[in-house]
XYZ file of C-alpha atoms in Angstrom:
385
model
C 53.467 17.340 -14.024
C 56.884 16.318 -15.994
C 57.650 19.753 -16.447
C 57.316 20.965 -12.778
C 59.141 18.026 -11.433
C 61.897 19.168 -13.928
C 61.485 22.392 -12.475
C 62.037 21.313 -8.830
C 64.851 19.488 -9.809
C 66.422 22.315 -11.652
C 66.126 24.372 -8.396
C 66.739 21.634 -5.961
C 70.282 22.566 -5.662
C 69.597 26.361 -4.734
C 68.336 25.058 -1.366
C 70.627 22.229 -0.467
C 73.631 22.529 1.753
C 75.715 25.903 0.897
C 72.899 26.908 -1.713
C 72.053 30.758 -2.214
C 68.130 29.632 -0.625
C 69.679 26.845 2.062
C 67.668 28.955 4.750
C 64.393 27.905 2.910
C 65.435 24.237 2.480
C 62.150 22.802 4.833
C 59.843 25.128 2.793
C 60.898 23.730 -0.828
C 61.117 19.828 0.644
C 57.980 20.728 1.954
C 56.654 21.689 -1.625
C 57.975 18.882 -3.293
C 56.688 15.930 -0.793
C 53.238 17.499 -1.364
C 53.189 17.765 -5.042
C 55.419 14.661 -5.390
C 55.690 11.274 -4.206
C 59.132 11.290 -2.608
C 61.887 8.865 -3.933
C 63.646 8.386 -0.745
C 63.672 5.259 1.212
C 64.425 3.629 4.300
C 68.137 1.993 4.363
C 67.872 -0.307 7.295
C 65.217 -2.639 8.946
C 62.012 -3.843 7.555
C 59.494 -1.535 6.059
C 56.418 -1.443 3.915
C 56.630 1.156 1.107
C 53.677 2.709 -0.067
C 52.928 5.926 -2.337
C 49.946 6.272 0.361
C 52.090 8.277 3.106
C 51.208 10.647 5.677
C 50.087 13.888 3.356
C 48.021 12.136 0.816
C 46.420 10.746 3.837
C 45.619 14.574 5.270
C 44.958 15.725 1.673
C 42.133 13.042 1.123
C 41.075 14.333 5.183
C 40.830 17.528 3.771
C 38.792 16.638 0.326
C 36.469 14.632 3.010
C 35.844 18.222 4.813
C 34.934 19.918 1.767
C 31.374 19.031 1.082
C 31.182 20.465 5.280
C 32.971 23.837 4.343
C 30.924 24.280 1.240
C 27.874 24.002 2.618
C 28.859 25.999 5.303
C 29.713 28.920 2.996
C 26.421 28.065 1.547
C 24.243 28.159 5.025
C 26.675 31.879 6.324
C 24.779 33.488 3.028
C 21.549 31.880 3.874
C 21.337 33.065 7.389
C 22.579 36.558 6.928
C 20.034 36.960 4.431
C 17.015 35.488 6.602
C 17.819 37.725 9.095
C 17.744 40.662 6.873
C 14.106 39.317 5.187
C 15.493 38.864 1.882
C 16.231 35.322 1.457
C 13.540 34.459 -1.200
C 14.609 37.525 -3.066
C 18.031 36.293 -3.857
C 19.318 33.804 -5.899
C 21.513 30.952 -5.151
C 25.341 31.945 -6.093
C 24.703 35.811 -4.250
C 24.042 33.409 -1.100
C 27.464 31.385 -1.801
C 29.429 33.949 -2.524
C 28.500 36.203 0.619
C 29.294 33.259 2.642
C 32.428 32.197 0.969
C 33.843 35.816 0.919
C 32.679 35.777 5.095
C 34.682 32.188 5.562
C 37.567 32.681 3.150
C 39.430 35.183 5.537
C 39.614 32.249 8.429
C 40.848 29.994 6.144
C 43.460 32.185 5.373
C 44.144 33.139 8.526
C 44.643 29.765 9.974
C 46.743 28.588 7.175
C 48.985 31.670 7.283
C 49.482 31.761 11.059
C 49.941 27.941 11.692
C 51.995 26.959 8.451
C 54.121 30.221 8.818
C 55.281 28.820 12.420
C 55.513 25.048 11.405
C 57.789 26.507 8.184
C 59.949 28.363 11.134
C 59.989 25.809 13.369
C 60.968 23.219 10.834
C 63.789 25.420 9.838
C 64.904 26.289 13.714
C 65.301 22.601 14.177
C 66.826 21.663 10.625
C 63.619 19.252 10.163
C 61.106 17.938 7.471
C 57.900 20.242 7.954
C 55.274 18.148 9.360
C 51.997 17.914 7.242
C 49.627 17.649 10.631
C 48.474 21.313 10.314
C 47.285 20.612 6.851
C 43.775 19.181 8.458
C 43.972 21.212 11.633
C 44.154 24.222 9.246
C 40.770 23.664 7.778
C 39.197 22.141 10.324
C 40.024 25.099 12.786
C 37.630 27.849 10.501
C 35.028 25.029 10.380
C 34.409 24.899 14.244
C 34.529 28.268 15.201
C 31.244 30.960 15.231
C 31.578 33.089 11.944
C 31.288 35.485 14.404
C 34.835 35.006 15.488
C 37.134 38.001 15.110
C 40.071 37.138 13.024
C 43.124 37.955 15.055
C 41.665 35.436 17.996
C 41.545 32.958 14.632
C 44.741 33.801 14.573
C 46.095 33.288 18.308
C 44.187 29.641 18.075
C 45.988 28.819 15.103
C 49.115 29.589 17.048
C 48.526 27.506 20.352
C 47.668 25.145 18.316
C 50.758 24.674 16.921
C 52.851 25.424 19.396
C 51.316 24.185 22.831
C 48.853 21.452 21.325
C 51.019 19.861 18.703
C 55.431 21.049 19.071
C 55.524 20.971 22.536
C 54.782 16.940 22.340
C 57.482 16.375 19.837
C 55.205 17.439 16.474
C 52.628 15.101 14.191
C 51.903 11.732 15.350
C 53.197 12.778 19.138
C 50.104 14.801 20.192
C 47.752 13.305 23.096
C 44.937 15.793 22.224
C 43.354 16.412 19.096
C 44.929 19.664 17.981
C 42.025 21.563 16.783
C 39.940 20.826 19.587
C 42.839 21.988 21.972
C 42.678 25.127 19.916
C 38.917 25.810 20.279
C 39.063 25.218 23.867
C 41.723 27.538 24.059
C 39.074 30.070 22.568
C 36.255 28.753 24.868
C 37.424 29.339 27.896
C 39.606 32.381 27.246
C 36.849 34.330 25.513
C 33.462 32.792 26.188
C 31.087 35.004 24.968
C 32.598 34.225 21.559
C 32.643 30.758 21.770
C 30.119 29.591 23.752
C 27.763 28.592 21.165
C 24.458 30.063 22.572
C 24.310 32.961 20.531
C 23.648 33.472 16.787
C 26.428 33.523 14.553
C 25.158 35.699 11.488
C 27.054 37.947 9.931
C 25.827 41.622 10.152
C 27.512 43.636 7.387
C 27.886 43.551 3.676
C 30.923 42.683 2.066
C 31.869 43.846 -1.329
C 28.881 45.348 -1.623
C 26.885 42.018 -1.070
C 24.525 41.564 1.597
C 23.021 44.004 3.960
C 24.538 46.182 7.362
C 21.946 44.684 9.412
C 21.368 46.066 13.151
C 22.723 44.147 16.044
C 19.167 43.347 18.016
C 18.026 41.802 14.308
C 20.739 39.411 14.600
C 20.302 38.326 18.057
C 19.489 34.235 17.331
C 19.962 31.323 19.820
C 21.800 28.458 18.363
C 18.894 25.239 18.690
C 21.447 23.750 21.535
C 21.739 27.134 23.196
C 17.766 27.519 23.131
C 17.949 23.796 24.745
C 20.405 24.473 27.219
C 17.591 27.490 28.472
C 15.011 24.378 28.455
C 13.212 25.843 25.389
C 12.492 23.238 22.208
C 14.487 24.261 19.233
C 11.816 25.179 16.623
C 14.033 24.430 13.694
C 12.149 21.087 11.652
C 13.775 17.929 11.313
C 14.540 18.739 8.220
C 16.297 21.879 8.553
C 18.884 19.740 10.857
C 19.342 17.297 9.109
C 20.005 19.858 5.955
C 21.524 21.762 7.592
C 20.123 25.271 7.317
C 20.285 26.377 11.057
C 22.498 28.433 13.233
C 25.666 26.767 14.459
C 29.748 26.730 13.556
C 30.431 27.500 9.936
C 31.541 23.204 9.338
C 29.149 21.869 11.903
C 25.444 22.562 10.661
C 24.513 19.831 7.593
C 24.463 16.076 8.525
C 24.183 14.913 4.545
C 27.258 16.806 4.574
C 29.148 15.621 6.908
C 27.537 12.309 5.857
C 29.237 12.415 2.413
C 32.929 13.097 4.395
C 32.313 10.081 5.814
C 31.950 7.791 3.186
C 35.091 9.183 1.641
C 36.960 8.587 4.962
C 35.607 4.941 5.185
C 35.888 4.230 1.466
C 39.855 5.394 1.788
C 40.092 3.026 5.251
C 41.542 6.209 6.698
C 38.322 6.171 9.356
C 37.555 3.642 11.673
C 33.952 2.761 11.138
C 34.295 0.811 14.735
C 35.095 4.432 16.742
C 32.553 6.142 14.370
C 29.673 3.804 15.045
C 30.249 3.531 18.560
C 30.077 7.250 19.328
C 26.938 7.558 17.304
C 25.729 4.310 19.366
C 27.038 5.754 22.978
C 24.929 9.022 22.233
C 22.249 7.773 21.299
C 21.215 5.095 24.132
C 22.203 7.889 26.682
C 19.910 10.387 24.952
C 17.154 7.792 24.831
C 17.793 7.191 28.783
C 17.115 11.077 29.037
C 14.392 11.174 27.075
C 12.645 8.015 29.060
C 12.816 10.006 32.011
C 11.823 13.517 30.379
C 15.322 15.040 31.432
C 15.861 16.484 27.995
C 12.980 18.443 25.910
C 13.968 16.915 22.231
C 14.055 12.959 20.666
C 17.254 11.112 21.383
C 17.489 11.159 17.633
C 17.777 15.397 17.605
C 21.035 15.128 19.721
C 23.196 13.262 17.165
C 22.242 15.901 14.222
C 22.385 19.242 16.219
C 25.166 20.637 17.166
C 28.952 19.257 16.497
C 27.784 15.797 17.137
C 28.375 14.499 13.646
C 31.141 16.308 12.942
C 33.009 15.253 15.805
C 31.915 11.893 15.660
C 33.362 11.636 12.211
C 36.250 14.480 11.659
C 37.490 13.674 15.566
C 36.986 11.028 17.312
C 38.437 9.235 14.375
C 41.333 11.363 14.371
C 44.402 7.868 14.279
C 47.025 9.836 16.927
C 44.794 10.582 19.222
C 42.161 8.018 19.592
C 42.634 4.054 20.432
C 44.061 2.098 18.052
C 43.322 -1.632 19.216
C 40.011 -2.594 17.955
C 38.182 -3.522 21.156
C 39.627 -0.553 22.675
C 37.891 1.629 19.771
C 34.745 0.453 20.416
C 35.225 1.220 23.919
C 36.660 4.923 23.191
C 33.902 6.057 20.647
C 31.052 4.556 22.882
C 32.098 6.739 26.243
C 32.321 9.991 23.876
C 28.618 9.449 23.025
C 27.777 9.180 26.174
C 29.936 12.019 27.797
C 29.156 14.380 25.104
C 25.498 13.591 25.375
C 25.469 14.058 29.677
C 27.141 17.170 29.286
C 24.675 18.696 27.091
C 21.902 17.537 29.603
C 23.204 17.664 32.938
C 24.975 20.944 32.273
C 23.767 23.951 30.537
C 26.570 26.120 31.102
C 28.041 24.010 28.357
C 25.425 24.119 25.211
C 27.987 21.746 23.503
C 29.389 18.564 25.115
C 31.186 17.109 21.796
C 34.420 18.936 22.563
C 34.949 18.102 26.062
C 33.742 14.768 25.716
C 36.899 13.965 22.964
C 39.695 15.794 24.603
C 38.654 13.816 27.896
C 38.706 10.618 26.126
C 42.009 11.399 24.180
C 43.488 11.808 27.394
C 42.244 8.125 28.456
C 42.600 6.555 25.250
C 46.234 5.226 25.812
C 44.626 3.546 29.083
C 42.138 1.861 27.067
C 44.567 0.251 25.020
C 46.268 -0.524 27.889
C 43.706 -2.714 29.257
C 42.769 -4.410 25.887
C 46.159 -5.301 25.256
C 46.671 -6.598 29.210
C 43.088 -8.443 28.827
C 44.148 -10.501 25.333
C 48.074 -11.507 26.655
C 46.153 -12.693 30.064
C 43.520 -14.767 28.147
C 46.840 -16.291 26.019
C 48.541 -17.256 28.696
C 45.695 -18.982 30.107
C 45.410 -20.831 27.421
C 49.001 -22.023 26.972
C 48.706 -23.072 30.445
């Protein structure tokens, strides 16, 4: 690491003021605050210094993801080849790689698109680039269908950036979680790609891997989309919790997800206080269902199908966007488990509640704060009186 650091110094002063690269000045500090802790420091007023800023933050977010995106590579493979009847003919890495070779493009695509237009609007405005994109990049792939043609990857990646995240003044300044803005975006503007009720399998081969299966053999239900038609999912409890079932490439396996968690509570970078609470919120009002026979599985089911966890754990926790006084967190994570869970239910033109239920509670989050921190300053000045 000496030697690069040397080297960044060495070429630092190509990109300063009147250098031969000054054009490309917010894509080398940009470099050199993620490789590097920077050395700068604030001048005025009182601050607490830490190595721990902002992008080590989103690069131990994004470490959190990965056991989610590897299994997901993992469970593309495995579906693609139960479709085409070959799965217990084929070994273990021939699975992975199909599915990493299928999910590697979006990645690509979403880091390409969005960074490219943070690295031009950084430079337009003669700013720092903003690391914020580094999680929404990943976590973009991770909750769309595999299905998902790449250049409408690509046009999410751009509102993103631009209408969910720029447009309120960049990272740390958005109301909305920025992915989920994204794949609304998607859901509403092109439906029958998005809406979750229909299988997600790749159909062709890719490098010679994997088969060119026919379009009827791939025609799957997702289990919420066969739930949503008011049939029982016949996946086991198992598979769910395992993960091996139909559903967004990031989405399917709750030990998974289960393992980002940790991480994110270990590093204090979660709140285990929204987490719990959403987890909590879902399931009494899927037990309430079930008491009265208005939904077909266990209240349990509902927090492992779907993007329950995920959201529960990658977004609701998401610190710009979700309360940040601790009553008010309990409060915020309990109404999405109950929203997300009544949407599913009550509505089965939506297979998915998750989404709608965080974006709706992002938008009321600064409320709840509101009334938390009005509550404890009117209970203080009873007591002083």
């Amino acid at each position: 690491m000496s030697a690069l650091r040397k080297h960044f110094d060495k070429i630092k002063p190509k990109f300063e003021k009147d250098g031969k690269l000054h054009a490309f000045r917010s894509l080398y500090e940009g470099f050199e605050s993620f490789l590097f802790v920077p050395n700068t420091t604030a001048k005025s007023g009182t601050h607490i210094h830490d190595a721990f800023d902002s992008k080590r933050m989103m690069s131990v977010v994004v470490l959190a993801l990965m056991p989610a995106l590897l299994f997901g590579m993992y469970n593309v493979g495995y579906q693609h080849f139960l479709a085409a009847g070959t799965l217990a003919t084929t070994g273990f890495f021939t699975i992975f790689i199909y599915g990493m070779l299928a999910v590697l493009p979006k990645i690509i695509v979403s880091y390409v698109v969005g960074l490219g237009i943070e690295f031009a609007w950084a430079q337009w405005k003669g700013e720092e680039i903003q690391e914020g994109y580094l999680v929404t990049g990943i976590i973009l792939p991770m909750i769309i269908p595999i299905g998902c043609p790449l250049w409408i990857l690509a046009l999410a990646a751009a509102f993103a950036v631009i209408f969910a995240k720029e447009i309120f003044g960049g990272t740390g300044m958005n109301i909305f979680n920025v992915a989920l803005i994204a794949r609304a975006f998607l859901f509403f503007s092109y439906p029958q790609k998005m809406s979750g009720d229909q299988v997600w399998i790749a159909h062709d081969s890719i490098f010679g891997i994997g088969h060119d299966l026919n379009v009827d053999a791939m025609t799957q239900a997702t289990p919420l989309g066969e739930l949503a038609t008011g049939a029982v999912p016949d996946a086991s409890l198992a598979d769910m919790i395992i993960g091996f079932i139909p559903g967004s490439i990031g989405e399917t396996s709750v030990i998974a997800i289960a393992l980002g968690a940790i991480i994110l509570l270990w590093t204090g970078i979660a709140s285990w206080k929204t987490m719990c609470s959403v987890f909590a919120g879902g399931a009494l009002t899927a037990l309430l269902f079930s008491a009265t026979d208005m939904t077909a599985i266990p209240f349990y089911e509902h927090l492992i199908l779907g993007g329950f966890a995920f959201g529960a754990v990658f977004m609701a926790t998401d610190p710009v966007t979700s309360a940040r006084t601790e009553t008010g967190k309990y409060i915020y994570g309990f109404l999405i488990g109950v929203i997300a869970i009544v949407v599913r239910v009550m509505n089965p033109g939506f297979p998915e509640g998750m989404m709608l239920a965080i974006l709706l509670m992002n938008m009321f989050a600064p409320l709840i704060d509101y009334c938390v921190v009005q509550r404890n300053i009117s209970r203080r000045m009873k007591r002083t009186k």
